[in-house]
Coordinates of C-alpha atoms in Angstrom, one line a residue:
M1 CA -16.2 12.9 -29.8
T2 CA -14.0 15.6 -31.2
G3 CA -11.3 16.0 -33.8
I4 CA -8.9 13.4 -35.1
L5 CA -5.2 13.8 -34.6
P6 CA -2.6 12.8 -37.2
N7 CA -2.1 9.1 -37.5
L8 CA 1.0 7.8 -35.6
D9 CA 2.4 4.5 -36.9
T10 CA -0.9 3.2 -38.2
R11 CA -2.7 4.4 -35.1
V12 CA -5.8 6.6 -35.0
V13 CA -5.7 8.9 -32.0
E14 CA -8.9 10.8 -31.0
R15 CA -10.0 13.1 -28.2
V16 CA -13.2 11.8 -26.7
T17 CA -15.6 13.0 -24.0
V18 CA -18.0 10.9 -22.1
A19 CA -21.1 12.3 -20.2
M20 CA -21.7 11.0 -16.7
R21 CA -25.1 10.5 -15.2
D22 CA -24.9 14.0 -13.6
G23 CA -23.9 15.7 -16.8
V24 CA -20.2 16.1 -16.0
R25 CA -18.1 15.3 -19.1
L26 CA -14.9 13.3 -18.7
G27 CA -12.2 13.7 -21.3
G28 CA -9.9 10.9 -22.7
V29 CA -7.7 9.8 -25.5
L30 CA -8.7 6.9 -27.7
Y31 CA -6.1 4.9 -29.6
R32 CA -7.0 2.3 -32.2
A33 CA -5.4 0.7 -35.2
S34 CA -6.4 2.4 -38.5
A35 CA -9.0 0.6 -40.6
A36 CA -9.4 -2.1 -38.0
E37 CA -12.5 -4.1 -37.2
P38 CA -14.2 -3.5 -33.8
G39 CA -12.2 -5.0 -31.0
P40 CA -12.0 -5.4 -27.3
V41 CA -11.3 -2.2 -25.3
L42 CA -8.5 -1.8 -22.7
L43 CA -9.7 1.0 -20.4
V44 CA -7.3 3.0 -18.2
R45 CA -8.9 5.6 -15.8
T46 CA -6.3 7.9 -14.3
P47 CA -6.2 11.0 -12.0
Y48 CA -2.7 11.8 -13.1
S49 CA -3.0 12.7 -16.8
E50 CA 0.2 13.9 -18.4
P51 CA 3.1 13.0 -18.0
F52 CA 2.1 9.9 -16.0
S53 CA 0.1 8.3 -18.8
R54 CA 3.1 8.3 -21.1
A55 CA 4.4 5.1 -19.4
L56 CA 1.2 3.2 -20.2
P57 CA 1.7 0.2 -22.7
V58 CA -0.5 1.7 -25.4
Q59 CA 1.4 0.3 -28.3
P60 CA 1.8 -3.2 -26.9
A61 CA -2.0 -3.2 -26.1
L62 CA -2.7 -2.2 -29.7
D63 CA -0.4 -4.9 -30.9
A64 CA -2.4 -7.4 -28.8
G65 CA -5.6 -6.3 -30.6
F66 CA -7.1 -3.9 -28.1
V67 CA -8.6 -0.5 -28.6
V68 CA -7.2 1.7 -25.8
L69 CA -9.0 4.4 -24.0
V70 CA -7.1 6.5 -21.4
Q71 CA -9.6 8.6 -19.5
D72 CA -8.9 11.4 -17.0
C73 CA -10.8 11.0 -13.8
R74 CA -13.3 13.6 -12.8
G75 CA -11.7 17.0 -12.0
T76 CA -8.3 16.1 -13.5
G77 CA -6.7 16.7 -16.8
R78 CA -9.3 17.5 -19.5
S79 CA -12.3 16.2 -17.4
E80 CA -14.9 18.5 -15.8
G81 CA -16.0 18.5 -12.2
E82 CA -14.3 18.4 -8.9
F83 CA -11.7 15.8 -8.0
R84 CA -12.7 14.2 -4.7
T85 CA -10.4 11.3 -3.9
F86 CA -12.2 8.0 -4.5
E87 CA -15.7 9.4 -4.0
N88 CA -16.9 9.3 -7.7
E89 CA -14.9 6.5 -9.2
R90 CA -17.6 3.8 -8.9
A91 CA -20.3 5.7 -10.6
D92 CA -18.0 7.3 -13.2
G93 CA -16.4 4.0 -14.0
L94 CA -19.7 2.2 -14.5
D95 CA -21.0 5.1 -16.7
T96 CA -17.8 4.9 -18.8
L97 CA -18.2 1.1 -19.2
D98 CA -21.8 1.6 -20.3
W99 CA -20.8 4.2 -22.8
L100 CA -18.0 2.0 -24.2
R101 CA -20.3 -0.9 -25.0
G102 CA -22.3 1.4 -27.3
Q103 CA -19.4 2.5 -29.5
P104 CA -19.0 1.1 -33.0
W105 CA -15.3 0.3 -32.5
C106 CA -16.0 -1.7 -29.3
A107 CA -16.7 -5.4 -29.9
G108 CA -18.5 -5.7 -26.5
K109 CA -15.7 -6.9 -24.3
I110 CA -13.7 -4.5 -22.0
V111 CA -10.7 -5.0 -19.8
M112 CA -9.1 -2.6 -17.3
F113 CA -5.4 -1.9 -16.5
G114 CA -3.3 0.2 -14.2
Q115 CA -1.5 0.5 -10.9
S116 CA -2.2 2.2 -7.6
Y117 CA -5.1 4.7 -8.1
L118 CA -5.5 3.3 -11.6
G119 CA -6.0 -0.1 -10.0
M120 CA -8.4 1.1 -7.4
V121 CA -10.8 2.5 -10.0
Q122 CA -10.9 -1.0 -11.4
L123 CA -11.8 -2.6 -8.1
A124 CA -14.4 0.2 -7.6
V125 CA -16.5 -1.3 -10.4
A126 CA -15.4 -5.0 -10.6
G127 CA -17.7 -6.0 -7.7
D128 CA -20.7 -4.8 -9.6
R129 CA -20.1 -7.4 -12.4
P130 CA -20.8 -4.8 -15.1
A131 CA -21.9 -6.1 -18.5
G132 CA -19.0 -6.4 -20.9
L133 CA -16.2 -6.2 -18.3
A134 CA -14.1 -9.4 -19.0
A135 CA -11.1 -8.9 -16.7
I136 CA -9.0 -6.5 -14.6
A137 CA -5.2 -6.2 -14.2
T138 CA -4.4 -4.3 -11.0
T139 CA -1.0 -3.5 -9.5
V140 CA -0.3 -2.4 -5.9
T141 CA -3.8 -1.8 -4.7
P142 CA -5.3 -1.8 -1.2
D143 CA -8.5 -3.6 -0.3
D144 CA -9.9 -0.9 2.0
Y145 CA -9.4 2.9 1.8
R146 CA -9.7 3.3 5.6
D147 CA -7.8 0.5 7.2
G148 CA -5.1 -0.2 4.6
L149 CA -4.7 3.2 2.9
A150 CA -5.4 6.2 5.1
Y151 CA -4.8 4.2 8.3
R152 CA -3.1 0.9 9.2
Q153 CA -4.7 -0.9 12.2
G154 CA -5.7 2.6 13.4
A155 CA -2.5 4.5 12.9
F156 CA -2.6 7.4 10.4
Q157 CA -0.2 6.6 7.5
L158 CA 1.3 10.1 7.6
G159 CA 4.2 9.4 5.3
Q160 CA 2.3 8.2 2.3
A161 CA -0.7 10.6 2.9
L162 CA 1.6 13.6 2.8
A163 CA 3.7 12.3 -0.1
W164 CA 0.6 11.6 -2.2
H165 CA -1.1 14.9 -1.4
L166 CA 2.0 16.8 -2.2
M167 CA 2.3 15.2 -5.6
K168 CA -1.4 15.4 -6.4
A169 CA -1.7 19.0 -5.2
A170 CA 1.2 20.0 -7.5
Q171 CA -0.6 18.4 -10.4
A172 CA -4.0 19.9 -9.5
L173 CA -2.4 23.4 -9.3
G174 CA -0.7 22.9 -12.6
D175 CA -3.9 21.9 -14.2
A176 CA -5.6 24.9 -12.7
A177 CA -2.9 27.2 -13.9
A178 CA -3.2 25.8 -17.4
R179 CA -6.9 26.8 -17.3
G180 CA -6.0 30.4 -16.4
T181 CA -6.6 30.2 -12.7
D182 CA -4.4 32.3 -10.4
V183 CA -2.7 29.7 -8.2
A184 CA 0.1 31.9 -6.7
A185 CA -1.0 31.7 -3.1
P186 CA -1.6 27.9 -2.8
M187 CA 1.5 27.2 -4.8
A188 CA 3.6 29.3 -2.4
D189 CA 2.1 27.2 0.5
L190 CA 2.8 24.0 -1.3
L191 CA 6.4 25.0 -2.1
A192 CA 6.9 25.8 1.6
L193 CA 5.9 22.2 2.5
T194 CA 8.1 20.6 -0.1
R195 CA 11.2 22.7 1.0
D196 CA 11.0 21.3 4.5
T197 CA 9.2 18.0 4.6
E198 CA 10.6 17.2 8.1
A199 CA 8.8 20.3 9.4
A200 CA 5.7 19.3 7.5
Y201 CA 5.7 15.9 9.1
R202 CA 6.1 17.3 12.6
A203 CA 3.7 20.3 12.5
L204 CA 0.6 19.9 14.5
P205 CA -2.3 19.7 14.3
L206 CA -2.1 17.5 11.3
S207 CA -5.3 18.9 9.7
D208 CA -3.5 22.3 9.3
R209 CA -1.5 21.9 6.0
P210 CA -1.9 25.0 3.7
G211 CA -0.9 24.0 0.2
I212 CA -2.6 20.7 0.3
A213 CA -5.6 21.0 2.7
N214 CA -6.9 23.9 0.6
V215 CA -6.4 22.1 -2.7
L216 CA -7.5 18.6 -2.0
P217 CA -10.5 18.0 0.3
S218 CA -9.3 14.5 1.1
W219 CA -6.6 15.7 3.4
H220 CA -9.1 17.1 5.8
T221 CA -11.6 14.3 5.2
W222 CA -9.3 11.4 5.9
L223 CA -8.5 13.0 9.3
S224 CA -11.9 14.2 10.3
E225 CA -13.6 10.9 9.3
E226 CA -11.1 8.7 11.2
D227 CA -13.8 7.4 13.5
S228 CA -16.7 7.4 11.0
P229 CA -17.2 3.9 9.5
G230 CA -20.1 5.0 7.4
Y231 CA -18.1 7.5 5.3
W232 CA -15.5 4.9 4.4
R233 CA -18.1 2.2 3.6
D234 CA -19.9 4.6 1.2
I235 CA -16.8 5.3 -0.9
S236 CA -14.8 2.1 -0.6
Y237 CA -15.0 -1.2 -2.4
A238 CA -14.2 -3.1 0.8
G239 CA -16.5 -6.1 1.0
R240 CA -17.4 -5.9 -2.7
T241 CA -15.0 -8.6 -4.0
P242 CA -14.0 -8.7 -7.7
A243 CA -16.6 -10.5 -9.7
V244 CA -14.5 -10.8 -12.8
P245 CA -11.1 -12.6 -13.4
G246 CA -8.2 -10.5 -12.1
L247 CA -4.4 -10.4 -12.2
H248 CA -3.1 -8.8 -9.0
V249 CA 0.5 -7.6 -8.9
G250 CA 2.2 -6.6 -5.6
G251 CA 5.6 -5.9 -4.1
W252 CA 7.0 -7.3 -0.9
F253 CA 7.9 -3.7 0.0
D254 CA 4.7 -2.0 -1.2
L255 CA 2.5 -0.4 1.5
F256 CA -0.6 -1.9 0.0
L257 CA 0.7 -5.5 -0.1
R258 CA -1.9 -6.7 2.4
G259 CA -4.7 -5.4 0.3
T260 CA -3.3 -6.9 -2.9
L261 CA -3.1 -10.3 -1.2
N262 CA -6.7 -9.9 0.1
N263 CA -8.0 -8.9 -3.3
F264 CA -6.4 -12.0 -4.7
T265 CA -7.9 -14.4 -2.1
A266 CA -11.3 -12.7 -2.0
T267 CA -12.9 -14.6 -4.9
P268 CA -12.1 -17.4 -7.4
G269 CA -10.7 -16.6 -10.8
Q270 CA -7.9 -14.4 -9.6
H271 CA -4.1 -14.6 -10.2
L272 CA -1.2 -13.2 -8.3
I273 CA 2.4 -12.0 -8.9
V274 CA 4.5 -10.6 -6.1
G275 CA 8.1 -9.4 -6.7
P276 CA 10.9 -7.7 -4.6
W277 CA 9.4 -4.3 -5.4
S278 CA 8.1 -1.2 -3.7
H279 CA 5.1 0.9 -4.7
V280 CA 6.8 2.6 -7.6
D281 CA 10.0 0.6 -8.3
Q282 CA 10.1 -2.8 -10.0
T283 CA 13.8 -2.8 -10.9
G284 CA 14.7 -5.4 -8.3
V285 CA 16.9 -2.9 -6.4
V286 CA 15.1 -1.7 -3.3
G287 CA 16.4 -0.4 0.0
E288 CA 20.0 -1.7 0.4
V289 CA 19.5 -5.0 -1.5
F290 CA 19.8 -6.1 -5.1
Y291 CA 17.6 -9.0 -5.8
A292 CA 19.1 -10.9 -8.8
G293 CA 16.5 -11.5 -11.5
G294 CA 13.9 -9.6 -9.6
A295 CA 13.2 -6.9 -12.1
A296 CA 9.7 -6.9 -13.7
Q297 CA 11.4 -7.1 -17.1
A298 CA 13.0 -10.4 -16.0
I299 CA 9.6 -12.1 -16.0
Q300 CA 8.1 -9.9 -18.8
L301 CA 5.5 -8.6 -16.4
E302 CA 3.8 -6.3 -18.9
Q303 CA 3.5 -9.1 -21.5
Q304 CA 2.0 -11.4 -18.8
Q305 CA -0.6 -8.8 -17.9
L306 CA -1.6 -8.2 -21.5
R307 CA -1.7 -11.9 -22.2
F308 CA -3.9 -12.5 -19.3
L309 CA -6.3 -9.8 -20.4
R310 CA -6.3 -11.1 -24.0
E311 CA -7.0 -14.6 -22.9
S312 CA -9.8 -13.4 -20.7
V313 CA -11.4 -11.6 -23.6
D314 CA -11.0 -14.6 -25.9
G315 CA -12.6 -16.9 -23.3
V316 CA -9.7 -19.3 -23.2
P317 CA -8.0 -20.7 -20.0
T318 CA -5.1 -18.4 -19.0
S319 CA -1.6 -19.6 -19.5
L320 CA -0.5 -17.9 -16.3
P321 CA 0.0 -19.9 -13.1
P322 CA -2.3 -19.1 -10.1
V323 CA 0.6 -17.6 -8.1
R324 CA 4.1 -16.5 -9.0
I325 CA 6.3 -15.1 -6.2
Y326 CA 9.9 -14.0 -5.8
V327 CA 11.6 -15.7 -2.8
M328 CA 14.1 -13.2 -1.3
G329 CA 17.3 -14.7 0.2
A330 CA 17.1 -17.5 -2.3
D331 CA 16.8 -15.0 -5.2
R332 CA 14.5 -17.0 -7.4
W333 CA 11.0 -16.8 -8.8
R334 CA 8.6 -19.7 -7.9
V335 CA 5.2 -20.8 -9.1
E336 CA 2.6 -21.7 -6.4
Q337 CA -1.0 -22.9 -6.6
E338 CA -2.5 -20.8 -3.8
W339 CA -1.9 -18.2 -1.1
P340 CA -1.1 -18.8 1.7
L341 CA 0.8 -21.9 0.7
A342 CA -1.0 -25.1 1.6
R343 CA 2.3 -26.7 2.9
T344 CA 2.9 -24.0 5.4
D345 CA 4.2 -25.0 8.8
W346 CA 2.7 -22.3 11.0
Q347 CA 5.2 -21.8 13.8
T348 CA 4.9 -19.8 17.0
W349 CA 8.2 -18.3 18.2
Y350 CA 8.1 -16.8 21.7
L351 CA 9.6 -13.6 22.9
G352 CA 11.5 -13.7 26.2
A353 CA 12.1 -11.2 29.0
D354 CA 15.8 -11.8 28.5
G355 CA 15.7 -10.8 24.8
S356 CA 15.4 -14.3 23.5
L357 CA 13.3 -15.6 20.6
G358 CA 12.6 -19.3 20.2
H359 CA 10.2 -22.2 20.0
D360 CA 9.9 -22.8 23.7
V361 CA 7.7 -20.9 26.0
P362 CA 10.0 -18.8 28.2
A363 CA 9.9 -18.1 31.9
A364 CA 7.4 -15.6 33.1
G365 CA 8.6 -12.1 33.1
T366 CA 8.2 -8.5 31.9
A367 CA 10.2 -5.8 30.2
E368 CA 9.6 -2.1 30.0
F369 CA 10.5 0.8 27.8
V370 CA 9.4 4.5 27.7
H371 CA 7.7 6.0 24.7
D372 CA 8.1 9.7 24.2
P373 CA 6.1 11.1 21.3
R374 CA 8.4 14.1 21.2
D375 CA 11.3 11.8 20.3
P376 CA 9.8 9.0 18.2
V377 CA 11.6 6.0 16.7
P378 CA 12.5 7.2 13.1
T379 CA 11.4 5.3 10.1
V380 CA 14.1 3.1 8.5
G381 CA 13.0 1.4 5.3
G382 CA 10.0 -1.0 5.1
A383 CA 6.9 -0.9 2.9
I384 CA 6.8 2.8 2.7
L385 CA 5.9 5.6 0.2
M386 CA 7.3 8.9 1.5
A387 CA 8.6 12.3 0.5
G388 CA 11.9 13.8 1.8
S389 CA 15.1 12.3 3.1
R390 CA 15.9 12.2 6.8
D391 CA 19.6 11.5 6.4
G392 CA 20.3 13.0 3.0
R393 CA 21.0 9.6 1.5
L394 CA 18.6 6.7 1.5
G395 CA 16.4 8.6 3.9
Y396 CA 12.8 7.4 3.5
Q397 CA 13.5 5.0 0.7
P398 CA 11.5 1.7 1.0
G399 CA 12.9 -1.7 1.2
S400 CA 15.2 -3.8 3.4
R401 CA 17.5 -1.4 5.3
D402 CA 20.1 -1.9 8.1
R403 CA 18.5 -1.0 11.4
R404 CA 21.8 -0.7 13.3
E405 CA 21.5 3.1 13.1
L406 CA 18.8 2.6 15.8
D407 CA 21.1 0.6 18.1
D408 CA 21.5 3.5 20.6
R409 CA 17.8 3.9 21.2
R410 CA 16.4 2.6 24.5
D411 CA 12.8 2.7 23.4
I412 CA 13.1 -0.5 21.3
L413 CA 13.0 -4.0 22.7
R414 CA 14.9 -6.5 20.7
F415 CA 14.3 -10.3 20.7
T416 CA 16.9 -12.5 18.9
S417 CA 17.0 -16.2 18.1
A418 CA 20.0 -18.5 18.3
V419 CA 22.1 -18.8 15.2
L420 CA 20.3 -20.8 12.6
T421 CA 21.8 -24.1 11.7
E422 CA 19.9 -24.4 8.5
D423 CA 18.0 -22.2 6.1
V424 CA 14.5 -21.1 7.3
E425 CA 12.1 -20.0 4.6
V426 CA 9.3 -17.6 5.8
T427 CA 6.7 -17.2 3.1
G428 CA 3.2 -16.0 4.0
P429 CA 1.4 -13.6 6.4
V430 CA 3.3 -12.7 9.6
S431 CA 1.9 -11.4 12.8
V432 CA 3.1 -10.5 16.3
T433 CA 1.0 -11.0 19.4
L434 CA 1.9 -8.8 22.4
H435 CA 0.5 -8.9 26.0
A436 CA 1.1 -5.4 27.1
A437 CA 0.1 -2.6 29.4
T438 CA 0.6 1.2 29.0
S439 CA 0.5 4.0 31.5
A440 CA -1.2 6.3 28.9
A441 CA -4.8 6.6 27.8
D442 CA -3.8 5.4 24.3
T443 CA -0.6 4.2 22.6
D444 CA 0.8 2.3 19.6
F445 CA 2.8 -0.9 19.5
T446 CA 5.0 -1.6 16.5
A447 CA 6.9 -4.7 15.5
V448 CA 9.6 -5.4 12.9
L449 CA 10.8 -8.8 11.6
V450 CA 14.6 -8.5 11.2
D451 CA 17.2 -10.7 9.4
V452 CA 20.5 -10.4 11.4
H453 CA 23.5 -11.3 9.2
P454 CA 26.7 -12.9 10.6
D455 CA 28.5 -9.5 10.0
G456 CA 26.0 -7.7 12.2
R457 CA 23.8 -6.2 9.6
A458 CA 20.2 -6.1 10.9
M459 CA 18.0 -6.0 7.8
G460 CA 14.3 -5.2 8.2
V461 CA 12.1 -7.7 6.4
T462 CA 8.5 -6.6 7.2
D463 CA 6.7 -4.6 9.9
G464 CA 3.4 -3.3 11.3
I465 CA 1.7 -1.2 13.9
V466 CA -1.5 -1.3 16.0
R467 CA -3.2 1.6 17.7
A468 CA -4.4 0.5 21.2
R469 CA -7.9 1.8 21.0
Y470 CA -8.4 0.1 17.6
R471 CA -6.9 -3.3 18.7
H472 CA -10.3 -5.0 17.8
G473 CA -10.6 -3.1 14.4
M474 CA -11.3 0.4 13.4
D475 CA -15.1 -0.1 13.5
T476 CA -14.9 -1.1 17.2
A477 CA -12.9 1.5 19.0
A478 CA -12.2 0.4 22.6
P479 CA -10.3 2.8 24.9
V480 CA -7.7 1.2 27.2
V481 CA -7.4 1.5 30.9
P482 CA -3.9 2.6 31.9
G483 CA -2.1 -0.2 33.6
E484 CA -4.5 -2.9 32.4
V485 CA -3.0 -5.8 30.3
Y486 CA -4.4 -6.3 26.8
E487 CA -3.6 -8.6 23.9
Y488 CA -2.5 -6.9 20.8
T489 CA -2.1 -8.5 17.4
I490 CA 0.1 -6.6 15.0
D491 CA -0.3 -7.5 11.3
L492 CA 3.1 -7.4 9.7
G493 CA 1.8 -8.0 6.3
A494 CA 3.5 -10.8 4.4
T495 CA 6.9 -11.7 3.0
S496 CA 8.9 -14.4 1.3
Q497 CA 12.3 -14.4 2.9
V498 CA 14.9 -17.1 3.4
F499 CA 16.8 -16.6 6.7
Q500 CA 20.0 -18.4 5.8
A501 CA 22.0 -20.7 8.0
G502 CA 24.4 -18.6 10.2
H503 CA 21.9 -15.8 10.4
R504 CA 19.5 -14.9 13.3
V505 CA 15.9 -14.0 13.4
R506 CA 15.0 -10.9 15.4
V507 CA 11.8 -9.1 16.4
D508 CA 12.0 -5.4 17.3
V509 CA 9.1 -4.0 19.4
A510 CA 8.6 -0.2 20.0
S511 CA 5.7 2.3 20.1
S512 CA 6.5 4.6 17.1
N513 CA 7.7 4.5 13.5
F514 CA 7.7 8.2 12.5
P515 CA 7.0 9.7 10.1
C516 CA 5.7 6.6 8.3
Y517 CA 2.9 6.8 10.9
D518 CA 1.7 9.7 13.0
R519 CA 2.9 10.0 16.6
N520 CA 0.4 8.6 19.2
S521 CA 0.1 11.4 21.7
G522 CA -1.0 9.2 24.5
S523 CA -4.0 11.3 25.1
G524 CA -6.6 9.3 23.2
R525 CA -7.5 12.2 20.9
L526 CA -8.1 11.6 17.2
A527 CA -5.0 11.9 14.9
G528 CA -6.1 15.1 13.2
Q529 CA -6.9 16.9 16.5
V530 CA -3.6 16.3 18.4
T531 CA -1.4 19.2 19.4
E532 CA 2.0 19.3 21.2
D533 CA 0.1 20.0 24.4
D534 CA -1.5 16.5 24.2
F535 CA 1.8 14.6 24.3
V536 CA 2.1 12.2 27.2
T537 CA 5.2 10.1 27.9
A538 CA 4.1 6.5 28.3
T539 CA 5.7 3.6 30.2
Q540 CA 5.1 0.4 28.2
R541 CA 5.3 -3.1 29.9
I542 CA 5.4 -6.3 27.8
F543 CA 4.6 -9.6 29.4
F544 CA 6.2 -13.0 28.6
G545 CA 5.7 -16.7 29.3
R546 CA 2.8 -17.6 31.6
M547 CA 2.2 -13.9 32.4
G548 CA 1.4 -13.4 28.8
P549 CA 2.8 -15.4 25.9
S550 CA 4.0 -12.6 23.6
S551 CA 5.1 -14.2 20.3
I552 CA 5.5 -14.0 16.5
R553 CA 3.7 -16.3 14.1
L554 CA 5.9 -17.4 11.3
P555 CA 4.7 -19.2 8.1
V556 CA 7.7 -21.6 7.7
I557 CA 7.9 -23.5 4.4
P558 CA 9.5 -27.0 4.7
A559 CA 12.7 -27.4 2.7

């Protein structure tokens, strides 16, 4: 522990260092009320240091009676060592908790708080049930680093991977420059990437990205270890469910929503809040839609989180309901008792060769489209986290966006219901099942659930992708035989959306969503190895009715 900074509004602020089991010392800032008795500690572990930590609710946490420690993860900020994405967070987190319990200002109870990476470090230790850890409050977190963060059902999440590595590389080079390191060469490479993100998305092979690949080892590692289950098991908390009470916060347009929901359902004692939010925006304005009353401030989210943590420390039943969700289309918050909802009417709506979508099994038939990886279907909204702007306006902004800009594309099959005569609420997990064949050695299938308005707007609701060779999961790669028919289940995540009377429900099927996901070359090569020479144009055939009942499973909530 080093010097004391001047008191700020009855606060004592101290720089602290904590030695890890391998001798590396992690730096942090400790906040506590002056002349206070020992209290519970709120721990935040972050790889982002300044200025990101300025938005943390330090003063509200102090007001709630917590001592607050904001610690820089290994190799970031004032902490020693090398930053290797995710790889040291379990051991470092457990060592920090052990150190905290021995401090005179710690009353023995500890809670953790934070979003995204700051939430992942909580889950990295929560499965160990460490002594003293009373609760966690995570926001927008995956449940698996491999299938859920770096990849989604086998497709490399190029958009978010590039965006995060650009941001984190800039911070890492800034930290290095502050320590006196010459970063001119990698900074020039990084600036070249940021000046033309479209070129950065398209350049192949993906593993070749000067400016990030030579700054953060994880860029190479995520690609080179695509087909290595052991690596991901060693660094991930997947399968080690939270063993302490947790409050999990997610957004309907957050790319980690599936993980947030799985973290909630994994073990008893968890609570859930999901709003009309993206990964980084909780204002209630996302994509092209304003969700009235949907802002985090409208439900006093921060106060709810701190209240949950305080109640957990005090050992009293929480005042929070088990589940609170925002129902889009109805524009209201609603309390529920579980997820998925017990009253769900699980309905199968069938896709037809004539472009229909309905409850009845259609006549047998097929439909075809051609997928050209050189001309992929562009990303339009959704649960994304991306850099750049394809159209100079909304570009790669997340959320519900009008898909009519894709109407001229012939590589999308569209299946539309009759006009709804009454409101249909869809709240819960959504999936599409396709019976399909491809002419290529490998391919992707994508699906989008769309709300078609009476004025023609086609607003995306939720979407997903599956890579053919990973149709049984990433741990069981199974190459396809060109021309053979296989069943593919595409996880569209989840939503809570009222399709209003007068609207139509639509499902769009294609084989690309770029640059949200990498382009499947059709060659069967791993994502990081693909070059332009590997691109194969694929003819895709979808089967319907008795030939193959392609369908969407909708969680319909009775009125």
